[in-house]
Amino acid sequence: MTTGRRPVVVGVENSAAGMLAVSWAAEEAARHALPLRLVHASEWPADPAGAEAAAEQGRHDGRLHRAHVYDWSVETYPEAETPVLRRSWAERRRAADEALLDKARVVAVKRRPDVAVSMAAIDGRTVDVLRAEARAASVLVLGSRRLSAFTELMTTGGIAVPVSAHAPCPVAVVRGPEPITGEPPTVVVGVDGSAGCERAVGYAFEAASLRGAGLRAVHVRPPTASMVAAFGSEAEVEEALIRLGETLAGWSEKYPDVPVERVTILGHRVRALADVAAEALCLVVGSRGMGGFRGMLLGSVTNGLIHHAPGPLVIVPQGDVG
């Protein structure tokens, strides 16, 4: 889970979803007594001509994703009369990046004034910048653009899937605020008895403890006809269930303050987990399973939850364990 004093890193973008992610990240940093790092990947073209081309592409793909170019950036300023308009292209784009980060800082400080905040605008593709930042982060927080799986695949608008697939730290995709109506407050974790599942369970126990919440461990079985194909033989299923019980018992000893409810559901894995997490503070899953019930926490399930989880989704890689 939390490693040393590594910061909580949040990818900042100029949208309501982006600011919601900043707010969630500030709370996460406060819970762990960690600093918060605001990072904006600057994908601006190197020159105004490139901006015009990018804006045109953005207009062409407008139904699919928003172009990362401000409207004023493609205007021409012949014989500019004011100092602002005489600034170089690089200065103008840097000023816009800094203004966005300042906006995010205000959101973070208003939410949690006790958290130390640093900011960075880094030139490069958003996916590349955030993957690099994840190497030194305790958790990487992303806003959700709520794209469909097809749209994310076919455009450059989606970053959650490619970033979470390779990040070495947990990745939180904030699809909505943590609900305040759930009684009692609960953290939900998808479980399958695999090594990846154990790390997700550990993260979920810590998350529940820090929030004063209970933990609901959810195991989803597909319809009987497809069970063997999805999970392996009956013997493998039974072995995984035994390991799962041992995993939950071990973490319960470490976090005795967290009440645990174990739930088994028959149904579609993505839909079932999303439904159970409807009023949860967050949903925690492993990035992929190894052994156990094959497919329970594989990429297809995680990717599906990125697009359908009702609130904050935390994806824990196999290598992250505390």
PDB file of N, CA and C in Angstrom, residues 36-135:
ATOM      1  N   LEU A  36       0.729  16.085  -1.916  1.00  0.00           N
ATOM      2  CA  LEU A  36      -0.056  15.964  -3.141  1.00  0.00           C
ATOM      3  C   LEU A  36       0.698  16.628  -4.282  1.00  0.00           C
ATOM      4  N   ARG A  37       0.820  15.927  -5.391  1.00  0.00           N
ATOM      5  CA  ARG A  37       1.510  16.464  -6.567  1.00  0.00           C
ATOM      6  C   ARG A  37       0.506  16.596  -7.710  1.00  0.00           C
ATOM      7  N   LEU A  38       0.338  17.811  -8.195  1.00  0.00           N
ATOM      8  CA  LEU A  38      -0.553  18.092  -9.318  1.00  0.00           C
ATOM      9  C   LEU A  38       0.263  18.109 -10.600  1.00  0.00           C
ATOM     10  N   VAL A  39      -0.097  17.256 -11.547  1.00  0.00           N
ATOM     11  CA  VAL A  39       0.672  17.134 -12.790  1.00  0.00           C
ATOM     12  C   VAL A  39      -0.242  17.355 -13.986  1.00  0.00           C
ATOM     13  N   HIS A  40       0.175  18.266 -14.855  1.00  0.00           N
ATOM     14  CA  HIS A  40      -0.553  18.479 -16.109  1.00  0.00           C
ATOM     15  C   HIS A  40       0.371  18.167 -17.270  1.00  0.00           C
ATOM     16  N   ALA A  41      -0.050  17.260 -18.126  1.00  0.00           N
ATOM     17  CA  ALA A  41       0.725  16.932 -19.325  1.00  0.00           C
ATOM     18  C   ALA A  41       0.364  17.930 -20.414  1.00  0.00           C
ATOM     19  N   SER A  42       1.362  18.681 -20.858  1.00  0.00           N
ATOM     20  CA  SER A  42       1.128  19.717 -21.863  1.00  0.00           C
ATOM     21  C   SER A  42       1.314  19.138 -23.251  1.00  0.00           C
ATOM     22  N   GLU A  43       0.207  18.899 -23.927  1.00  0.00           N
ATOM     23  CA  GLU A  43       0.248  18.328 -25.273  1.00  0.00           C
ATOM     24  C   GLU A  43       0.102  19.401 -26.347  1.00  0.00           C
ATOM     25  N   TRP A  44       0.405  20.622 -25.993  1.00  0.00           N
ATOM     26  CA  TRP A  44       0.305  21.709 -26.961  1.00  0.00           C
ATOM     27  C   TRP A  44       1.259  21.476 -28.127  1.00  0.00           C
ATOM     28  N   PRO A  45       0.857  21.812 -29.334  1.00  0.00           N
ATOM     29  CA  PRO A  45       1.796  21.763 -30.462  1.00  0.00           C
ATOM     30  C   PRO A  45       2.923  22.762 -30.250  1.00  0.00           C
ATOM     31  N   ALA A  46       4.050  22.531 -30.892  1.00  0.00           N
ATOM     32  CA  ALA A  46       5.220  23.378 -30.697  1.00  0.00           C
ATOM     33  C   ALA A  46       5.058  24.757 -31.320  1.00  0.00           C
ATOM     34  N   ASP A  47       4.107  24.938 -32.240  1.00  0.00           N
ATOM     35  CA  ASP A  47       3.961  26.229 -32.912  1.00  0.00           C
ATOM     36  C   ASP A  47       2.498  26.451 -33.281  1.00  0.00           C
ATOM     37  N   PRO A  48       2.107  27.709 -33.572  1.00  0.00           N
ATOM     38  CA  PRO A  48       0.716  28.004 -33.901  1.00  0.00           C
ATOM     39  C   PRO A  48       0.195  27.229 -35.098  1.00  0.00           C
ATOM     40  N   ALA A  49       1.050  26.974 -36.096  1.00  0.00           N
ATOM     41  CA  ALA A  49       0.595  26.203 -37.256  1.00  0.00           C
ATOM     42  C   ALA A  49       0.169  24.806 -36.830  1.00  0.00           C
ATOM     43  N   GLY A  50       0.944  24.215 -35.916  1.00  0.00           N
ATOM     44  CA  GLY A  50       0.580  22.903 -35.395  1.00  0.00           C
ATOM     45  C   GLY A  50      -0.700  22.964 -34.586  1.00  0.00           C
ATOM     46  N   ALA A  51      -0.914  24.079 -33.882  1.00  0.00           N
ATOM     47  CA  ALA A  51      -2.140  24.240 -33.108  1.00  0.00           C
ATOM     48  C   ALA A  51      -3.356  24.279 -34.016  1.00  0.00           C
ATOM     49  N   GLU A  52      -3.218  24.982 -35.144  1.00  0.00           N
ATOM     50  CA  GLU A  52      -4.328  25.054 -36.089  1.00  0.00           C
ATOM     51  C   GLU A  52      -4.694  23.665 -36.595  1.00  0.00           C
ATOM     52  N   ALA A  53      -3.666  22.862 -36.907  1.00  0.00           N
ATOM     53  CA  ALA A  53      -3.926  21.505 -37.384  1.00  0.00           C
ATOM     54  C   ALA A  53      -4.583  20.662 -36.298  1.00  0.00           C
ATOM     55  N   ALA A  54      -4.097  20.817 -35.049  1.00  0.00           N
ATOM     56  CA  ALA A  54      -4.668  20.050 -33.942  1.00  0.00           C
ATOM     57  C   ALA A  54      -6.112  20.457 -33.677  1.00  0.00           C
ATOM     58  N   ALA A  55      -6.370  21.764 -33.751  1.00  0.00           N
ATOM     59  CA  ALA A  55      -7.731  22.227 -33.522  1.00  0.00           C
ATOM     60  C   ALA A  55      -8.673  21.706 -34.592  1.00  0.00           C
ATOM     61  N   GLU A  56      -8.208  21.698 -35.842  1.00  0.00           N
ATOM     62  CA  GLU A  56      -9.031  21.186 -36.929  1.00  0.00           C
ATOM     63  C   GLU A  56      -9.330  19.708 -36.725  1.00  0.00           C
ATOM     64  N   GLN A  57      -8.312  18.956 -36.273  1.00  0.00           N
ATOM     65  CA  GLN A  57      -8.529  17.540 -35.990  1.00  0.00           C
ATOM     66  C   GLN A  57      -9.532  17.385 -34.849  1.00  0.00           C
ATOM     67  N   GLY A  58      -9.412  18.264 -33.839  1.00  0.00           N
ATOM     68  CA  GLY A  58     -10.346  18.209 -32.721  1.00  0.00           C
ATOM     69  C   GLY A  58     -11.767  18.491 -33.158  1.00  0.00           C
ATOM     70  N   ARG A  59     -11.944  19.453 -34.070  1.00  0.00           N
ATOM     71  CA  ARG A  59     -13.284  19.737 -34.574  1.00  0.00           C
ATOM     72  C   ARG A  59     -13.814  18.554 -35.375  1.00  0.00           C
ATOM     73  N   HIS A  60     -12.911  17.930 -36.131  1.00  0.00           N
ATOM     74  CA  HIS A  60     -13.310  16.778 -36.943  1.00  0.00           C
ATOM     75  C   HIS A  60     -13.751  15.619 -36.064  1.00  0.00           C
ATOM     76  N   ASP A  61     -13.041  15.423 -34.930  1.00  0.00           N
ATOM     77  CA  ASP A  61     -13.349  14.319 -34.022  1.00  0.00           C
ATOM     78  C   ASP A  61     -14.216  14.775 -32.847  1.00  0.00           C
ATOM     79  N   GLY A  62     -14.854  15.924 -32.991  1.00  0.00           N
ATOM     80  CA  GLY A  62     -15.550  16.534 -31.860  1.00  0.00           C
ATOM     81  C   GLY A  62     -16.527  15.628 -31.155  1.00  0.00           C
ATOM     82  N   ARG A  63     -17.153  14.728 -31.879  1.00  0.00           N
ATOM     83  CA  ARG A  63     -18.108  13.836 -31.227  1.00  0.00           C
ATOM     84  C   ARG A  63     -17.402  12.763 -30.415  1.00  0.00           C
ATOM     85  N   LEU A  64     -16.091  12.630 -30.619  1.00  0.00           N
ATOM     86  CA  LEU A  64     -15.361  11.568 -29.938  1.00  0.00           C
ATOM     87  C   LEU A  64     -14.544  12.075 -28.763  1.00  0.00           C
ATOM     88  N   HIS A  65     -13.881  13.193 -28.913  1.00  0.00           N
ATOM     89  CA  HIS A  65     -13.105  13.705 -27.803  1.00  0.00           C
ATOM     90  C   HIS A  65     -12.825  15.180 -27.986  1.00  0.00           C
ATOM     91  N   ARG A  66     -12.493  15.837 -26.863  1.00  0.00           N
ATOM     92  CA  ARG A  66     -12.225  17.263 -26.879  1.00  0.00           C
ATOM     93  C   ARG A  66     -10.766  17.508 -27.240  1.00  0.00           C
ATOM     94  N   ALA A  67     -10.526  18.420 -28.164  1.00  0.00           N
ATOM     95  CA  ALA A  67      -9.156  18.751 -28.544  1.00  0.00           C
ATOM     96  C   ALA A  67      -8.463  19.446 -27.382  1.00  0.00           C
ATOM     97  N   HIS A  68      -7.182  19.170 -27.181  1.00  0.00           N
ATOM     98  CA  HIS A  68      -6.411  19.775 -26.100  1.00  0.00           C
ATOM     99  C   HIS A  68      -5.828  21.113 -26.554  1.00  0.00           C
ATOM    100  N   VAL A  69      -6.664  21.961 -27.118  1.00  0.00           N
ATOM    101  CA  VAL A  69      -6.208  23.258 -27.603  1.00  0.00           C
ATOM    102  C   VAL A  69      -7.233  24.298 -27.201  1.00  0.00           C
ATOM    103  N   TYR A  70      -6.785  25.353 -26.526  1.00  0.00           N
ATOM    104  CA  TYR A  70      -7.695  26.424 -26.163  1.00  0.00           C
ATOM    105  C   TYR A  70      -8.091  27.219 -27.404  1.00  0.00           C
ATOM    106  N   ASP A  71      -9.304  27.783 -27.400  1.00  0.00           N
ATOM    107  CA  ASP A  71      -9.797  28.496 -28.571  1.00  0.00           C
ATOM    108  C   ASP A  71      -8.861  29.613 -29.001  1.00  0.00           C
ATOM    109  N   TRP A  72      -8.341  30.367 -27.995  1.00  0.00           N
ATOM    110  CA  TRP A  72      -7.519  31.509 -28.376  1.00  0.00           C
ATOM    111  C   TRP A  72      -6.190  31.104 -28.973  1.00  0.00           C
ATOM    112  N   SER A  73      -5.798  29.875 -28.779  1.00  0.00           N
ATOM    113  CA  SER A  73      -4.462  29.458 -29.196  1.00  0.00           C
ATOM    114  C   SER A  73      -4.314  29.378 -30.703  1.00  0.00           C
ATOM    115  N   VAL A  74      -5.406  29.341 -31.445  1.00  0.00           N
ATOM    116  CA  VAL A  74      -5.291  29.226 -32.891  1.00  0.00           C
ATOM    117  C   VAL A  74      -5.616  30.537 -33.593  1.00  0.00           C
ATOM    118  N   GLU A  75      -5.815  31.593 -32.801  1.00  0.00           N
ATOM    119  CA  GLU A  75      -6.038  32.892 -33.413  1.00  0.00           C
ATOM    120  C   GLU A  75      -4.717  33.476 -33.897  1.00  0.00           C
ATOM    121  N   THR A  76      -4.793  34.378 -34.818  1.00  0.00           N
ATOM    122  CA  THR A  76      -3.578  35.043 -35.306  1.00  0.00           C
ATOM    123  C   THR A  76      -3.523  36.446 -34.739  1.00  0.00           C
ATOM    124  N   TYR A  77      -2.336  36.911 -34.473  1.00  0.00           N
ATOM    125  CA  TYR A  77      -2.155  38.215 -33.850  1.00  0.00           C
ATOM    126  C   TYR A  77      -1.171  39.068 -34.657  1.00  0.00           C
ATOM    127  N   PRO A  78      -1.516  39.490 -35.868  1.00  0.00           N
ATOM    128  CA  PRO A  78      -0.612  40.344 -36.632  1.00  0.00           C
ATOM    129  C   PRO A  78      -0.509  41.720 -35.986  1.00  0.00           C
ATOM    130  N   GLU A  79       0.720  42.192 -35.864  1.00  0.00           N
ATOM    131  CA  GLU A  79       0.953  43.536 -35.336  1.00  0.00           C
ATOM    132  C   GLU A  79       0.241  43.734 -33.995  1.00  0.00           C
ATOM    133  N   ALA A  80       0.429  42.786 -33.094  1.00  0.00           N
ATOM    134  CA  ALA A  80      -0.245  42.861 -31.796  1.00  0.00           C
ATOM    135  C   ALA A  80       0.140  44.132 -31.055  1.00  0.00           C
ATOM    136  N   GLU A  81      -0.854  44.755 -30.416  1.00  0.00           N
ATOM    137  CA  GLU A  81      -0.633  46.032 -29.755  1.00  0.00           C
ATOM    138  C   GLU A  81      -0.326  45.876 -28.265  1.00  0.00           C
ATOM    139  N   THR A  82      -0.746  44.754 -27.655  1.00  0.00           N
ATOM    140  CA  THR A  82      -0.586  44.615 -26.212  1.00  0.00           C
ATOM    141  C   THR A  82       0.523  43.631 -25.886  1.00  0.00           C
ATOM    142  N   PRO A  83       1.141  43.784 -24.693  1.00  0.00           N
ATOM    143  CA  PRO A  83       2.201  42.844 -24.291  1.00  0.00           C
ATOM    144  C   PRO A  83       1.709  41.408 -24.252  1.00  0.00           C
ATOM    145  N   VAL A  84       0.436  41.198 -23.832  1.00  0.00           N
ATOM    146  CA  VAL A  84      -0.083  39.835 -23.735  1.00  0.00           C
ATOM    147  C   VAL A  84      -0.074  39.171 -25.093  1.00  0.00           C
ATOM    148  N   LEU A  85      -0.502  39.896 -26.121  1.00  0.00           N
ATOM    149  CA  LEU A  85      -0.586  39.302 -27.442  1.00  0.00           C
ATOM    150  C   LEU A  85       0.768  39.200 -28.119  1.00  0.00           C
ATOM    151  N   ARG A  86       1.744  39.932 -27.609  1.00  0.00           N
ATOM    152  CA  ARG A  86       3.072  39.848 -28.202  1.00  0.00           C
ATOM    153  C   ARG A  86       3.882  38.692 -27.623  1.00  0.00           C
ATOM    154  N   ARG A  87       3.370  38.082 -26.579  1.00  0.00           N
ATOM    155  CA  ARG A  87       4.125  36.987 -25.985  1.00  0.00           C
ATOM    156  C   ARG A  87       4.316  35.861 -26.990  1.00  0.00           C
ATOM    157  N   SER A  88       5.402  35.169 -26.838  1.00  0.00           N
ATOM    158  CA  SER A  88       5.679  34.061 -27.747  1.00  0.00           C
ATOM    159  C   SER A  88       4.662  32.949 -27.540  1.00  0.00           C
ATOM    160  N   TRP A  89       4.584  32.092 -28.546  1.00  0.00           N
ATOM    161  CA  TRP A  89       3.677  30.940 -28.461  1.00  0.00           C
ATOM    162  C   TRP A  89       3.994  30.092 -27.236  1.00  0.00           C
ATOM    163  N   ALA A  90       5.261  29.838 -26.976  1.00  0.00           N
ATOM    164  CA  ALA A  90       5.648  29.016 -25.830  1.00  0.00           C
ATOM    165  C   ALA A  90       5.219  29.670 -24.525  1.00  0.00           C
ATOM    166  N   GLU A  91       5.356  30.990 -24.433  1.00  0.00           N
ATOM    167  CA  GLU A  91       4.962  31.688 -23.214  1.00  0.00           C
ATOM    168  C   GLU A  91       3.453  31.612 -23.001  1.00  0.00           C
ATOM    169  N   ARG A  92       2.693  31.739 -24.070  1.00  0.00           N
ATOM    170  CA  ARG A  92       1.242  31.703 -23.944  1.00  0.00           C
ATOM    171  C   ARG A  92       0.763  30.321 -23.502  1.00  0.00           C
ATOM    172  N   ARG A  93       1.326  29.297 -24.102  1.00  0.00           N
ATOM    173  CA  ARG A  93       0.872  27.961 -23.713  1.00  0.00           C
ATOM    174  C   ARG A  93       1.319  27.616 -22.300  1.00  0.00           C
ATOM    175  N   ARG A  94       2.510  28.086 -21.902  1.00  0.00           N
ATOM    176  CA  ARG A  94       2.954  27.839 -20.532  1.00  0.00           C
ATOM    177  C   ARG A  94       2.078  28.586 -19.534  1.00  0.00           C
ATOM    178  N   ALA A  95       1.675  29.800 -19.875  1.00  0.00           N
ATOM    179  CA  ALA A  95       0.802  30.569 -18.991  1.00  0.00           C
ATOM    180  C   ALA A  95      -0.537  29.859 -18.801  1.00  0.00           C
ATOM    181  N   ALA A  96      -1.058  29.292 -19.879  1.00  0.00           N
ATOM    182  CA  ALA A  96      -2.326  28.561 -19.777  1.00  0.00           C
ATOM    183  C   ALA A  96      -2.172  27.321 -18.904  1.00  0.00           C
ATOM    184  N   ASP A  97      -1.049  26.609 -19.051  1.00  0.00           N
ATOM    185  CA  ASP A  97      -0.797  25.427 -18.221  1.00  0.00           C
ATOM    186  C   ASP A  97      -0.723  25.816 -16.747  1.00  0.00           C
ATOM    187  N   GLU A  98      -0.014  26.906 -16.459  1.00  0.00           N
ATOM    188  CA  GLU A  98       0.141  27.347 -15.076  1.00  0.00           C
ATOM    189  C   GLU A  98      -1.191  27.809 -14.490  1.00  0.00           C
ATOM    190  N   ALA A  99      -2.012  28.451 -15.319  1.00  0.00           N
ATOM    191  CA  ALA A  99      -3.327  28.884 -14.844  1.00  0.00           C
ATOM    192  C   ALA A  99      -4.189  27.679 -14.471  1.00  0.00           C
ATOM    193  N   LEU A 100      -4.107  26.623 -15.266  1.00  0.00           N
ATOM    194  CA  LEU A 100      -4.865  25.409 -14.967  1.00  0.00           C
ATOM    195  C   LEU A 100      -4.386  24.778 -13.665  1.00  0.00           C
ATOM    196  N   LEU A 101      -3.073  24.710 -13.472  1.00  0.00           N
ATOM    197  CA  LEU A 101      -2.537  24.130 -12.242  1.00  0.00           C
ATOM    198  C   LEU A 101      -2.899  24.983 -11.033  1.00  0.00           C
ATOM    199  N   ASP A 102      -2.887  26.301 -11.188  1.00  0.00           N
ATOM    200  CA  ASP A 102      -3.295  27.177 -10.086  1.00  0.00           C
ATOM    201  C   ASP A 102      -4.755  26.927  -9.715  1.00  0.00           C
ATOM    202  N   LYS A 103      -5.586  26.724 -10.720  1.00  0.00           N
ATOM    203  CA  LYS A 103      -6.998  26.414 -10.482  1.00  0.00           C
ATOM    204  C   LYS A 103      -7.128  25.114  -9.692  1.00  0.00           C
ATOM    205  N   ALA A 104      -6.348  24.108 -10.079  1.00  0.00           N
ATOM    206  CA  ALA A 104      -6.384  22.825  -9.375  1.00  0.00           C
ATOM    207  C   ALA A 104      -5.864  22.968  -7.949  1.00  0.00           C
ATOM    208  N   ARG A 105      -4.831  23.785  -7.771  1.00  0.00           N
ATOM    209  CA  ARG A 105      -4.279  23.989  -6.428  1.00  0.00           C
ATOM    210  C   ARG A 105      -5.323  24.612  -5.504  1.00  0.00           C
ATOM    211  N   VAL A 106      -6.082  25.567  -6.012  1.00  0.00           N
ATOM    212  CA  VAL A 106      -7.134  26.194  -5.210  1.00  0.00           C
ATOM    213  C   VAL A 106      -8.166  25.154  -4.776  1.00  0.00           C
ATOM    214  N   VAL A 107      -8.538  24.268  -5.694  1.00  0.00           N
ATOM    215  CA  VAL A 107      -9.496  23.203  -5.373  1.00  0.00           C
ATOM    216  C   VAL A 107      -8.938  22.296  -4.279  1.00  0.00           C
ATOM    217  N   ALA A 108      -7.662  21.914  -4.420  1.00  0.00           N
ATOM    218  CA  ALA A 108      -7.045  21.005  -3.451  1.00  0.00           C
ATOM    219  C   ALA A 108      -6.930  21.644  -2.071  1.00  0.00           C
ATOM    220  N   VAL A 109      -6.464  22.886  -2.033  1.00  0.00           N
ATOM    221  CA  VAL A 109      -6.267  23.573  -0.752  1.00  0.00           C
ATOM    222  C   VAL A 109      -7.602  23.857  -0.071  1.00  0.00           C
ATOM    223  N   LYS A 110      -8.599  24.196  -0.861  1.00  0.00           N
ATOM    224  CA  LYS A 110      -9.930  24.424  -0.287  1.00  0.00           C
ATOM    225  C   LYS A 110     -10.470  23.145   0.331  1.00  0.00           C
ATOM    226  N   ARG A 111     -10.189  22.023  -0.317  1.00  0.00           N
ATOM    227  CA  ARG A 111     -10.664  20.740   0.188  1.00  0.00           C
ATOM    228  C   ARG A 111      -9.893  20.306   1.424  1.00  0.00           C
ATOM    229  N   ARG A 112      -8.557  20.371   1.353  1.00  0.00           N
ATOM    230  CA  ARG A 112      -7.710  19.944   2.467  1.00  0.00           C
ATOM    231  C   ARG A 112      -6.550  20.922   2.631  1.00  0.00           C
ATOM    232  N   PRO A 113      -6.736  21.998   3.396  1.00  0.00           N
ATOM    233  CA  PRO A 113      -5.663  22.984   3.575  1.00  0.00           C
ATOM    234  C   PRO A 113      -4.450  22.448   4.315  1.00  0.00           C
ATOM    235  N   ASP A 114      -4.579  21.284   4.939  1.00  0.00           N
ATOM    236  CA  ASP A 114      -3.472  20.703   5.694  1.00  0.00           C
ATOM    237  C   ASP A 114      -2.513  19.898   4.827  1.00  0.00           C
ATOM    238  N   VAL A 115      -2.787  19.763   3.544  1.00  0.00           N
ATOM    239  CA  VAL A 115      -1.949  18.948   2.657  1.00  0.00           C
ATOM    240  C   VAL A 115      -0.952  19.821   1.901  1.00  0.00           C
ATOM    241  N   ALA A 116       0.311  19.404   1.888  1.00  0.00           N
ATOM    242  CA  ALA A 116       1.342  20.105   1.116  1.00  0.00           C
ATOM    243  C   ALA A 116       1.147  19.806  -0.367  1.00  0.00           C
ATOM    244  N   VAL A 117       1.121  20.856  -1.195  1.00  0.00           N
ATOM    245  CA  VAL A 117       0.825  20.709  -2.620  1.00  0.00           C
ATOM    246  C   VAL A 117       1.986  21.209  -3.466  1.00  0.00           C
ATOM    247  N   SER A 118       2.389  20.410  -4.447  1.00  0.00           N
ATOM    248  CA  SER A 118       3.365  20.838  -5.453  1.00  0.00           C
ATOM    249  C   SER A 118       2.732  20.673  -6.826  1.00  0.00           C
ATOM    250  N   MET A 119       3.284  21.384  -7.824  1.00  0.00           N
ATOM    251  CA  MET A 119       2.685  21.379  -9.158  1.00  0.00           C
ATOM    252  C   MET A 119       3.766  21.222 -10.219  1.00  0.00           C
ATOM    253  N   ALA A 120       3.389  20.614 -11.345  1.00  0.00           N
ATOM    254  CA  ALA A 120       4.321  20.472 -12.467  1.00  0.00           C
ATOM    255  C   ALA A 120       3.549  20.402 -13.770  1.00  0.00           C
ATOM    256  N   ALA A 121       3.966  21.222 -14.742  1.00  0.00           N
ATOM    257  CA  ALA A 121       3.459  21.122 -16.112  1.00  0.00           C
ATOM    258  C   ALA A 121       4.573  20.508 -16.944  1.00  0.00           C
ATOM    259  N   ILE A 122       4.306  19.371 -17.555  1.00  0.00           N
ATOM    260  CA  ILE A 122       5.341  18.605 -18.244  1.00  0.00           C
ATOM    261  C   ILE A 122       4.945  18.415 -19.699  1.00  0.00           C
ATOM    262  N   ASP A 123       5.838  18.767 -20.601  1.00  0.00           N
ATOM    263  CA  ASP A 123       5.572  18.580 -22.025  1.00  0.00           C
ATOM    264  C   ASP A 123       5.574  17.097 -22.369  1.00  0.00           C
ATOM    265  N   GLY A 124       4.611  16.663 -23.147  1.00  0.00           N
ATOM    266  CA  GLY A 124       4.581  15.276 -23.590  1.00  0.00           C
ATOM    267  C   GLY A 124       3.173  14.733 -23.680  1.00  0.00           C
ATOM    268  N   ARG A 125       3.063  13.532 -24.227  1.00  0.00           N
ATOM    269  CA  ARG A 125       1.773  12.857 -24.302  1.00  0.00           C
ATOM    270  C   ARG A 125       1.289  12.523 -22.897  1.00  0.00           C
ATOM    271  N   THR A 126       0.004  12.714 -22.675  1.00  0.00           N
ATOM    272  CA  THR A 126      -0.550  12.509 -21.344  1.00  0.00           C
ATOM    273  C   THR A 126      -0.249  11.114 -20.809  1.00  0.00           C
ATOM    274  N   VAL A 127      -0.434  10.104 -21.625  1.00  0.00           N
ATOM    275  CA  VAL A 127      -0.191   8.729 -21.181  1.00  0.00           C
ATOM    276  C   VAL A 127       1.260   8.542 -20.770  1.00  0.00           C
ATOM    277  N   ASP A 128       2.195   9.048 -21.566  1.00  0.00           N
ATOM    278  CA  ASP A 128       3.616   8.890 -21.261  1.00  0.00           C
ATOM    279  C   ASP A 128       3.994   9.628 -19.979  1.00  0.00           C
ATOM    280  N   VAL A 129       3.498  10.850 -19.832  1.00  0.00           N
ATOM    281  CA  VAL A 129       3.818  11.653 -18.649  1.00  0.00           C
ATOM    282  C   VAL A 129       3.300  10.980 -17.383  1.00  0.00           C
ATOM    283  N   LEU A 130       2.070  10.504 -17.411  1.00  0.00           N
ATOM    284  CA  LEU A 130       1.485   9.903 -16.217  1.00  0.00           C
ATOM    285  C   LEU A 130       2.109   8.554 -15.881  1.00  0.00           C
ATOM    286  N   ARG A 131       2.482   7.793 -16.896  1.00  0.00           N
ATOM    287  CA  ARG A 131       3.193   6.536 -16.618  1.00  0.00           C
ATOM    288  C   ARG A 131       4.509   6.819 -15.915  1.00  0.00           C
ATOM    289  N   ALA A 132       5.225   7.850 -16.357  1.00  0.00           N
ATOM    290  CA  ALA A 132       6.495   8.207 -15.720  1.00  0.00           C
ATOM    291  C   ALA A 132       6.263   8.679 -14.285  1.00  0.00           C
ATOM    292  N   GLU A 133       5.236   9.481 -14.069  1.00  0.00           N
ATOM    293  CA  GLU A 133       4.932   9.977 -12.727  1.00  0.00           C
ATOM    294  C   GLU A 133       4.547   8.840 -11.788  1.00  0.00           C
ATOM    295  N   ALA A 134       3.910   7.815 -12.317  1.00  0.00           N
ATOM    296  CA  ALA A 134       3.452   6.699 -11.487  1.00  0.00           C
ATOM    297  C   ALA A 134       4.609   5.962 -10.827  1.00  0.00           C
ATOM    298  N   ARG A 135       5.799   6.046 -11.418  1.00  0.00           N
ATOM    299  CA  ARG A 135       6.947   5.314 -10.862  1.00  0.00           C
ATOM    300  C   ARG A 135       7.342   5.829  -9.482  1.00  0.00           C
TER     301      ARG A 135
END
